[in-house]
Amino acid sequence: MFGSAQNGVLLAARLLMASALLPTGVARALNVSGFAVTLAGAGCPAPNAVATAAVIVQVFGPLAVILGVMPRLTGLAMAGFVAGMAALLHPFWLHAGAAAVTERSFLLADLGLAGAFLMYAMTGPGAWSWRGFFQAGDAPARAPAKAPAKAPARAKTGGVKRTTGGRAPARAAA
């Protein structure tokens, strides 16, 4: 894909990734204590602090993804957050039967979303983003590619290889 088609796909991908987390983040922001109770039930240490940090990440992270602000940092942070919360909230290995299948499906879906955030971190947000908007005005015209530099010419030694025995060569006194 080239040009505006690629930028449109990257924007759509950013919107879809953010839509997977932002509504839940807003709902959790409206009931942080309820989310802390859920985390405590899952055996999370310091559930109030983790719930508050999770709400901040889950609200502001997707907004940064939508805008395309600091894509590497945001993508890596969101991937780590999603993978960590998936392992904490969907421990399918503790369940049996249909509950295990459901929890495993949720875990794998969250890990797929973490993979999407990793791809975002590596590809960047595209030109239709906050970053792309500011870089567009600063981008210089493309210069032609330079030819690779030639290796310096070696002095002919008459077929005798000169070695220094691992020492730096002595300098002549002036």
Coordinates of N, CA and C in Angstrom, one line a residue:
M1 N 0.8 -1.2 0.0 CA 0.0 0.0 0.0 C 0.9 1.2 0.0
F2 N 0.4 2.3 -0.6 CA 1.2 3.5 -0.7 C 0.4 4.7 -0.3
G3 N 1.0 5.7 0.2 CA 0.4 7.0 0.4 C -0.7 7.0 1.3
S4 N -1.8 7.6 0.9 CA -3.0 7.8 1.7 C -3.7 6.5 2.1
A5 N -3.6 5.5 1.2 CA -4.2 4.2 1.6 C -3.5 3.6 2.8
Q6 N -2.2 3.6 2.8 CA -1.5 3.1 3.9 C -1.8 3.9 5.2
N7 N -1.8 5.2 5.1 CA -2.1 6.1 6.2 C -3.5 5.8 6.7
G8 N -4.5 5.6 5.9 CA -5.8 5.3 6.3 C -5.9 4.0 7.0
V9 N -5.2 3.0 6.5 CA -5.2 1.7 7.2 C -4.6 1.8 8.6
L10 N -3.5 2.5 8.7 CA -2.8 2.7 10.0 C -3.7 3.5 11.0
L11 N -4.5 4.5 10.5 CA -5.4 5.2 11.3 C -6.5 4.2 11.8
A12 N -7.1 3.5 10.8 CA -8.1 2.5 11.2 C -7.7 1.5 12.2
A13 N -6.4 1.0 12.1 CA -5.9 0.1 13.0 C -5.7 0.7 14.4
R14 N -5.3 1.9 14.4 CA -5.1 2.6 15.7 C -6.5 2.8 16.4
L15 N -7.5 3.2 15.6 CA -8.9 3.3 16.2 C -9.4 2.0 16.7
L16 N -9.2 0.9 16.0 CA -9.7 -0.4 16.4 C -9.0 -0.9 17.7
M17 N -7.6 -0.7 17.7 CA -6.9 -1.1 18.9 C -7.4 -0.3 20.2
A18 N -7.6 1.0 20.0 CA -8.0 1.9 21.1 C -9.5 1.5 21.5
S19 N -10.3 1.2 20.5 CA -11.7 0.8 20.9 C -11.8 -0.4 21.7
A20 N -10.7 -1.3 21.7 CA -10.8 -2.5 22.5 C -10.5 -2.2 23.9
L21 N -9.9 -1.0 24.2 CA -9.6 -0.7 25.6 C -10.2 0.5 26.2
L22 N -10.5 1.5 25.4 CA -11.0 2.8 25.9 C -12.3 2.7 26.6
P23 N -13.3 2.0 26.1 CA -14.6 2.0 26.8 C -14.5 1.3 28.1
T24 N -13.7 0.2 28.2 CA -13.6 -0.5 29.5 C -12.8 0.4 30.5
G25 N -11.8 1.1 29.9 CA -11.1 2.1 30.8 C -11.9 3.1 31.4
V26 N -12.8 3.7 30.6 CA -13.7 4.7 31.1 C -14.7 4.1 32.1
A27 N -15.2 2.9 31.9 CA -16.1 2.3 32.8 C -15.4 2.0 34.1
R28 N -14.1 1.5 34.0 CA -13.4 1.3 35.2 C -13.0 2.6 36.0
A29 N -12.8 3.6 35.2 CA -12.6 4.9 35.9 C -13.7 5.4 36.7
L30 N -14.9 5.0 36.3 CA -16.1 5.4 37.0 C -16.4 4.6 38.2
N31 N -15.7 3.4 38.3 CA -15.8 2.5 39.5 C -14.5 1.9 39.8
V32 N -13.5 2.7 40.2 CA -12.1 2.2 40.5 C -12.2 1.2 41.6
S33 N -13.0 1.5 42.7 CA -13.0 0.6 43.8 C -13.6 -0.8 43.5
G34 N -14.6 -0.8 42.6 CA -15.1 -2.1 42.1 C -14.1 -2.9 41.4
F35 N -13.3 -2.2 40.5 CA -12.2 -2.9 39.8 C -11.1 -3.4 40.8
A36 N -10.8 -2.6 41.8 CA -9.9 -3.0 42.9 C -10.4 -4.3 43.6
V37 N -11.7 -4.4 43.8 CA -12.2 -5.6 44.4 C -12.0 -6.8 43.5
T38 N -12.2 -6.6 42.2 CA -12.0 -7.7 41.2 C -10.5 -8.1 41.3
L39 N -9.6 -7.2 41.3 CA -8.2 -7.5 41.3 C -7.8 -8.2 42.6
A40 N -8.4 -7.8 43.7 CA -8.1 -8.4 45.0 C -8.6 -9.9 45.0
G41 N -9.8 -10.1 44.3 CA -10.3 -11.5 44.2 C -9.4 -12.3 43.3
A42 N -8.6 -11.7 42.4 CA -7.7 -12.5 41.5 C -6.4 -12.7 42.2
G43 N -6.2 -12.2 43.4 CA -5.0 -12.4 44.2 C -3.9 -11.3 43.9
C44 N -4.3 -10.2 43.3 CA -3.4 -9.1 43.0 C -2.9 -8.4 44.3
P45 N -1.6 -8.2 44.4 CA -1.1 -7.5 45.6 C -1.4 -6.0 45.4
A46 N -1.7 -5.2 46.4 CA -2.0 -3.8 46.3 C -3.0 -3.5 45.3
P47 N -4.2 -4.1 45.4 CA -5.2 -3.9 44.3 C -5.6 -2.5 44.1
N48 N -5.7 -1.6 45.1 CA -6.1 -0.2 44.9 C -5.1 0.5 44.0
A49 N -3.8 0.3 44.3 CA -2.8 1.0 43.5 C -2.8 0.5 42.1
V50 N -2.9 -0.9 41.9 CA -2.9 -1.5 40.6 C -4.1 -1.0 39.8
A51 N -5.3 -0.9 40.5 CA -6.5 -0.5 39.8 C -6.4 0.9 39.3
T52 N -5.8 1.8 40.2 CA -5.6 3.2 39.8 C -4.7 3.3 38.6
A53 N -3.5 2.6 38.7 CA -2.6 2.7 37.6 C -3.2 2.1 36.3
A54 N -3.9 1.0 36.4 CA -4.5 0.4 35.3 C -5.5 1.3 34.6
V55 N -6.3 2.0 35.4 CA -7.3 3.0 34.8 C -6.6 4.1 34.1
I56 N -5.5 4.6 34.7 CA -4.7 5.7 34.0 C -4.2 5.2 32.6
V57 N -3.6 4.0 32.7 CA -3.0 3.4 31.4 C -4.1 3.1 30.4
Q58 N -5.3 2.6 30.9 CA -6.3 2.1 30.0 C -7.1 3.3 29.4
V59 N -7.0 4.5 30.0 CA -7.7 5.6 29.5 C -6.7 6.5 28.6
F60 N -5.6 6.8 29.2 CA -4.7 7.7 28.4 C -3.9 6.9 27.4
G61 N -3.6 5.6 27.6 CA -2.9 4.9 26.5 C -3.6 4.8 25.2
P62 N -4.9 4.4 25.2 CA -5.6 4.4 23.9 C -5.8 5.8 23.3
L63 N -5.9 6.9 24.1 CA -5.9 8.2 23.6 C -4.6 8.6 22.9
A64 N -3.5 8.2 23.5 CA -2.2 8.4 22.9 C -2.0 7.6 21.6
V65 N -2.6 6.4 21.5 CA -2.6 5.6 20.3 C -3.4 6.2 19.2
I66 N -4.6 6.7 19.5 CA -5.4 7.4 18.5 C -4.7 8.6 17.9
L67 N -4.1 9.4 18.8 CA -3.4 10.6 18.3 C -2.1 10.3 17.7
G68 N -1.5 9.1 18.0 CA -0.2 8.8 17.4 C 1.0 9.4 18.2
V69 N 0.8 9.6 19.5 CA 1.8 10.3 20.3 C 2.8 9.2 20.8
M70 N 4.1 9.5 20.7 CA 5.1 8.6 21.2 C 4.8 7.1 20.9
P71 N 4.7 6.7 19.6 CA 4.3 5.4 19.3 C 5.1 4.2 19.8
R72 N 6.4 4.3 19.9 CA 7.2 3.2 20.4 C 6.9 3.0 21.9
L73 N 7.0 4.1 22.6 CA 6.7 4.0 24.1 C 5.3 3.5 24.4
T74 N 4.4 4.1 23.7 CA 3.0 3.8 23.9 C 2.7 2.4 23.5
G75 N 3.2 2.0 22.3 CA 2.9 0.6 21.9 C 3.5 -0.4 22.8
L76 N 4.7 -0.2 23.2 CA 5.4 -1.2 24.1 C 4.7 -1.2 25.5
A77 N 4.3 0.0 26.0 CA 3.6 0.0 27.3 C 2.3 -0.6 27.2
M78 N 1.5 -0.4 26.2 CA 0.2 -1.0 26.0 C 0.3 -2.5 25.9
A79 N 1.3 -3.0 25.1 CA 1.5 -4.4 24.9 C 1.7 -5.1 26.3
G80 N 2.6 -4.5 27.0 CA 2.9 -5.0 28.3 C 1.7 -5.0 29.3
F81 N 1.0 -3.9 29.3 CA -0.2 -3.8 30.1 C -1.2 -4.8 29.7
V82 N -1.5 -5.0 28.4 CA -2.5 -5.9 28.0 C -2.1 -7.3 28.3
A83 N -0.9 -7.7 28.1 CA -0.4 -9.1 28.4 C -0.5 -9.4 29.9
G84 N 0.0 -8.4 30.7 CA 0.0 -8.6 32.1 C -1.4 -8.7 32.7
M85 N -2.3 -7.8 32.3 CA -3.7 -7.9 32.8 C -4.4 -9.2 32.3
A86 N -4.1 -9.6 31.1 CA -4.7 -10.8 30.5 C -4.3 -12.0 31.4
A87 N -3.0 -12.1 31.7 CA -2.5 -13.2 32.6 C -3.2 -13.2 34.0
L88 N -3.3 -11.9 34.5 CA -3.9 -11.8 35.8 C -5.4 -12.1 35.9
L89 N -6.1 -11.6 34.9 CA -7.6 -11.7 34.9 C -8.2 -12.9 34.2
H90 N -7.4 -13.6 33.4 CA -7.9 -14.8 32.7 C -7.1 -16.0 32.9
P91 N -6.9 -16.4 34.1 CA -6.1 -17.6 34.4 C -6.9 -18.9 34.1
F92 N -6.9 -19.3 32.8 CA -7.7 -20.4 32.4 C -7.2 -21.7 33.1
W93 N -6.0 -21.8 33.5 CA -5.4 -23.0 34.1 C -6.0 -23.3 35.5
L94 N -6.7 -22.3 36.0 CA -7.3 -22.5 37.3 C -8.8 -23.0 37.2
H95 N -9.3 -23.1 35.9 CA -10.7 -23.5 35.7 C -10.7 -24.8 35.0
A96 N -12.0 -25.3 34.9 CA -12.2 -26.6 34.2 C -13.4 -26.5 33.3
G97 N -13.4 -27.3 32.3 CA -14.6 -27.3 31.4 C -14.8 -26.1 30.6
A98 N -16.1 -25.7 30.5 CA -16.4 -24.5 29.7 C -15.8 -23.2 30.2
A99 N -15.6 -23.1 31.5 CA -15.0 -21.9 32.0 C -13.6 -21.8 31.6
A100 N -12.9 -22.9 31.5 CA -11.5 -22.9 31.1 C -11.4 -22.5 29.6
V101 N -12.3 -23.0 28.8 CA -12.3 -22.6 27.4 C -12.6 -21.2 27.2
T102 N -13.5 -20.6 27.9 CA -13.9 -19.2 27.8 C -12.7 -18.3 28.3
E103 N -12.1 -18.7 29.4 CA -11.0 -17.9 29.9 C -9.8 -17.9 29.0
R104 N -9.5 -19.1 28.4 CA -8.4 -19.2 27.5 C -8.7 -18.4 26.2
S105 N -9.9 -18.4 25.8 CA -10.3 -17.5 24.6 C -10.0 -16.1 24.9
F106 N -10.4 -15.6 26.1 CA -10.2 -14.2 26.4 C -8.7 -13.9 26.5
L107 N -7.9 -14.8 27.1 CA -6.5 -14.6 27.3 C -5.8 -14.5 25.9
L108 N -6.2 -15.4 25.0 CA -5.6 -15.4 23.6 C -6.0 -14.2 22.8
A109 N -7.2 -13.7 23.0 CA -7.7 -12.5 22.4 C -6.9 -11.3 22.9
D110 N -6.7 -11.2 24.2 CA -5.9 -10.1 24.7 C -4.4 -10.2 24.3
L111 N -3.9 -11.4 24.2 CA -2.5 -11.6 23.7 C -2.4 -11.2 22.2
G112 N -3.4 -11.4 21.4 CA -3.5 -10.9 20.1 C -3.5 -9.4 20.0
L113 N -4.2 -8.8 20.9 CA -4.2 -7.3 21.0 C -2.8 -6.8 21.4
A114 N -2.2 -7.5 22.3 CA -0.8 -7.1 22.7 C 0.1 -7.2 21.5
G115 N -0.1 -8.2 20.6 CA 0.7 -8.3 19.4 C 0.4 -7.1 18.5
A116 N -0.8 -6.7 18.4 CA -1.1 -5.5 17.6 C -0.4 -4.3 18.1
F117 N -0.4 -4.1 19.4 CA 0.3 -3.0 20.0 C 1.8 -3.1 19.7
L118 N 2.4 -4.3 19.7 CA 3.8 -4.4 19.4 C 4.1 -4.0 17.9
M119 N 3.1 -4.4 17.0 CA 3.3 -4.0 15.6 C 3.2 -2.5 15.5
Y120 N 2.3 -1.9 16.2 CA 2.1 -0.4 16.2 C 3.4 0.2 16.7
A121 N 4.0 -0.3 17.7 CA 5.3 0.2 18.2 C 6.4 0.2 17.1
M122 N 6.4 -0.9 16.3 CA 7.5 -1.0 15.3 C 7.2 -0.3 14.0
T123 N 5.9 -0.2 13.6 CA 5.6 0.5 12.3 C 5.3 2.0 12.5
G124 N 4.9 2.4 13.7 CA 4.6 3.8 13.9 C 3.2 4.1 13.5
P125 N 2.7 5.3 13.7 CA 1.3 5.7 13.5 C 1.0 6.1 12.1
G126 N 1.9 6.4 11.2 CA 1.6 6.9 9.9 C 1.5 8.4 9.9
A127 N 1.3 8.9 8.7 CA 1.3 10.4 8.5 C 0.0 11.0 9.1
W128 N -1.1 10.3 9.2 CA -2.3 10.9 9.7 C -2.3 10.7 11.3
S129 N -1.4 11.4 11.9 CA -1.3 11.3 13.3 C -0.6 12.6 13.8
W130 N -0.6 12.8 15.1 CA 0.0 13.9 15.8 C 1.5 14.0 15.3
R131 N 2.1 12.9 15.4 CA 3.6 12.8 15.1 C 3.8 13.1 13.6
G132 N 2.9 12.5 12.7 CA 3.0 12.7 11.3 C 2.8 14.1 10.9
F133 N 1.8 14.8 11.6 CA 1.5 16.2 11.3 C 2.7 17.1 11.5
F134 N 3.4 16.9 12.7 CA 4.6 17.7 12.9 C 5.8 17.4 12.1
Q135 N 5.9 16.1 11.8 CA 7.1 15.7 11.0 C 6.9 16.1 9.5
A136 N 5.7 16.3 9.0 CA 5.5 16.6 7.6 C 6.1 17.9 7.3
G137 N 6.0 18.9 8.1 CA 6.6 20.2 7.9 C 8.1 20.3 8.0
D138 N 8.7 19.4 8.8 CA 10.1 19.4 9.0 C 10.9 18.5 8.1
A139 N 10.2 17.7 7.3 CA 10.9 16.8 6.4 C 11.5 17.5 5.2
P140 N 12.8 17.4 5.1 CA 13.5 18.0 4.0 C 13.2 17.2 2.7
A141 N 13.5 17.8 1.6 CA 13.3 17.1 0.3 C 14.3 16.0 0.3
R142 N 13.9 14.9 -0.4 CA 14.8 13.7 -0.4 C 16.0 14.0 -1.3
A143 N 17.1 13.7 -0.7 CA 18.4 13.9 -1.4 C 18.7 12.5 -2.1
P144 N 19.4 12.6 -3.2 CA 19.8 11.3 -3.8 C 20.7 10.5 -2.9
A145 N 20.6 9.2 -3.0 CA 21.4 8.4 -2.1 C 22.9 8.5 -2.5
K146 N 23.7 8.5 -1.5 CA 25.2 8.7 -1.7 C 25.7 7.3 -2.0
A147 N 26.8 7.3 -2.8 CA 27.5 6.1 -3.2 C 28.3 5.7 -1.9
P148 N 28.5 4.4 -1.7 CA 29.3 4.0 -0.5 C 30.7 4.5 -0.6
A149 N 31.2 4.9 0.5 CA 32.6 5.4 0.5 C 33.6 4.3 0.2
K150 N 34.6 4.7 -0.6 CA 35.6 3.7 -0.9 C 36.6 3.6 0.2
A151 N 37.2 2.4 0.3 CA 38.2 2.1 1.3 C 39.4 2.9 1.0
P152 N 40.1 3.3 2.0 CA 41.4 4.1 1.7 C 42.4 3.2 1.0
A153 N 43.2 3.8 0.2 CA 44.2 3.0 -0.6 C 45.3 2.6 0.4
R154 N 45.7 1.3 0.1 CA 46.8 0.8 1.0 C 48.1 0.9 0.3
A155 N 49.1 1.2 1.2 CA 50.4 1.4 0.6 C 51.0 0.0 0.3
K156 N 51.7 0.0 -0.8 CA 52.3 -1.3 -1.3 C 53.5 -1.5 -0.4
T157 N 53.6 -2.8 0.0 CA 54.8 -3.1 0.9 C 55.7 -4.1 0.2
G158 N 55.6 -4.3 -1.0 CA 56.5 -5.2 -1.7 C 56.2 -6.6 -1.4
G159 N 55.0 -7.0 -1.1 CA 54.7 -8.4 -0.8 C 55.0 -8.8 0.6
V160 N 55.6 -7.9 1.4 CA 55.9 -8.2 2.8 C 54.8 -7.6 3.7
K161 N 54.2 -8.5 4.5 CA 53.2 -8.0 5.4 C 53.8 -7.4 6.6
R162 N 53.4 -6.2 7.0 CA 54.0 -5.5 8.1 C 53.1 -5.8 9.3
T163 N 53.7 -6.2 10.4 CA 52.9 -6.4 11.6 C 53.6 -5.6 12.8
T164 N 52.8 -5.3 13.7 CA 53.4 -4.6 14.9 C 53.4 -5.5 16.1
G165 N 53.0 -6.8 16.0 CA 53.0 -7.7 17.1 C 52.1 -7.3 18.2
G166 N 50.9 -6.7 17.8 CA 49.9 -6.3 18.8 C 50.2 -5.0 19.5
R167 N 51.4 -4.3 19.1 CA 51.7 -3.0 19.7 C 51.4 -1.9 18.7
A168 N 51.2 -0.8 19.2 CA 51.0 0.4 18.3 C 52.4 0.7 17.6
P169 N 52.4 1.1 16.4 CA 53.6 1.4 15.7 C 54.3 2.6 16.3
A170 N 55.6 2.5 16.4 CA 56.4 3.6 17.0 C 56.4 4.8 16.1
R171 N 56.3 6.0 16.7 CA 56.3 7.2 15.9 C 57.7 7.7 15.7
A172 N 58.0 8.2 14.6 CA 59.4 8.8 14.4 C 59.5 10.1 15.1
A173 N 60.6 10.3 15.7 CA 60.9 11.6 16.4 C 61.0 12.7 15.5
A174 N 60.5 13.8 15.7 CA 60.6 15.0 14.8 C 61.9 15.7 14.9

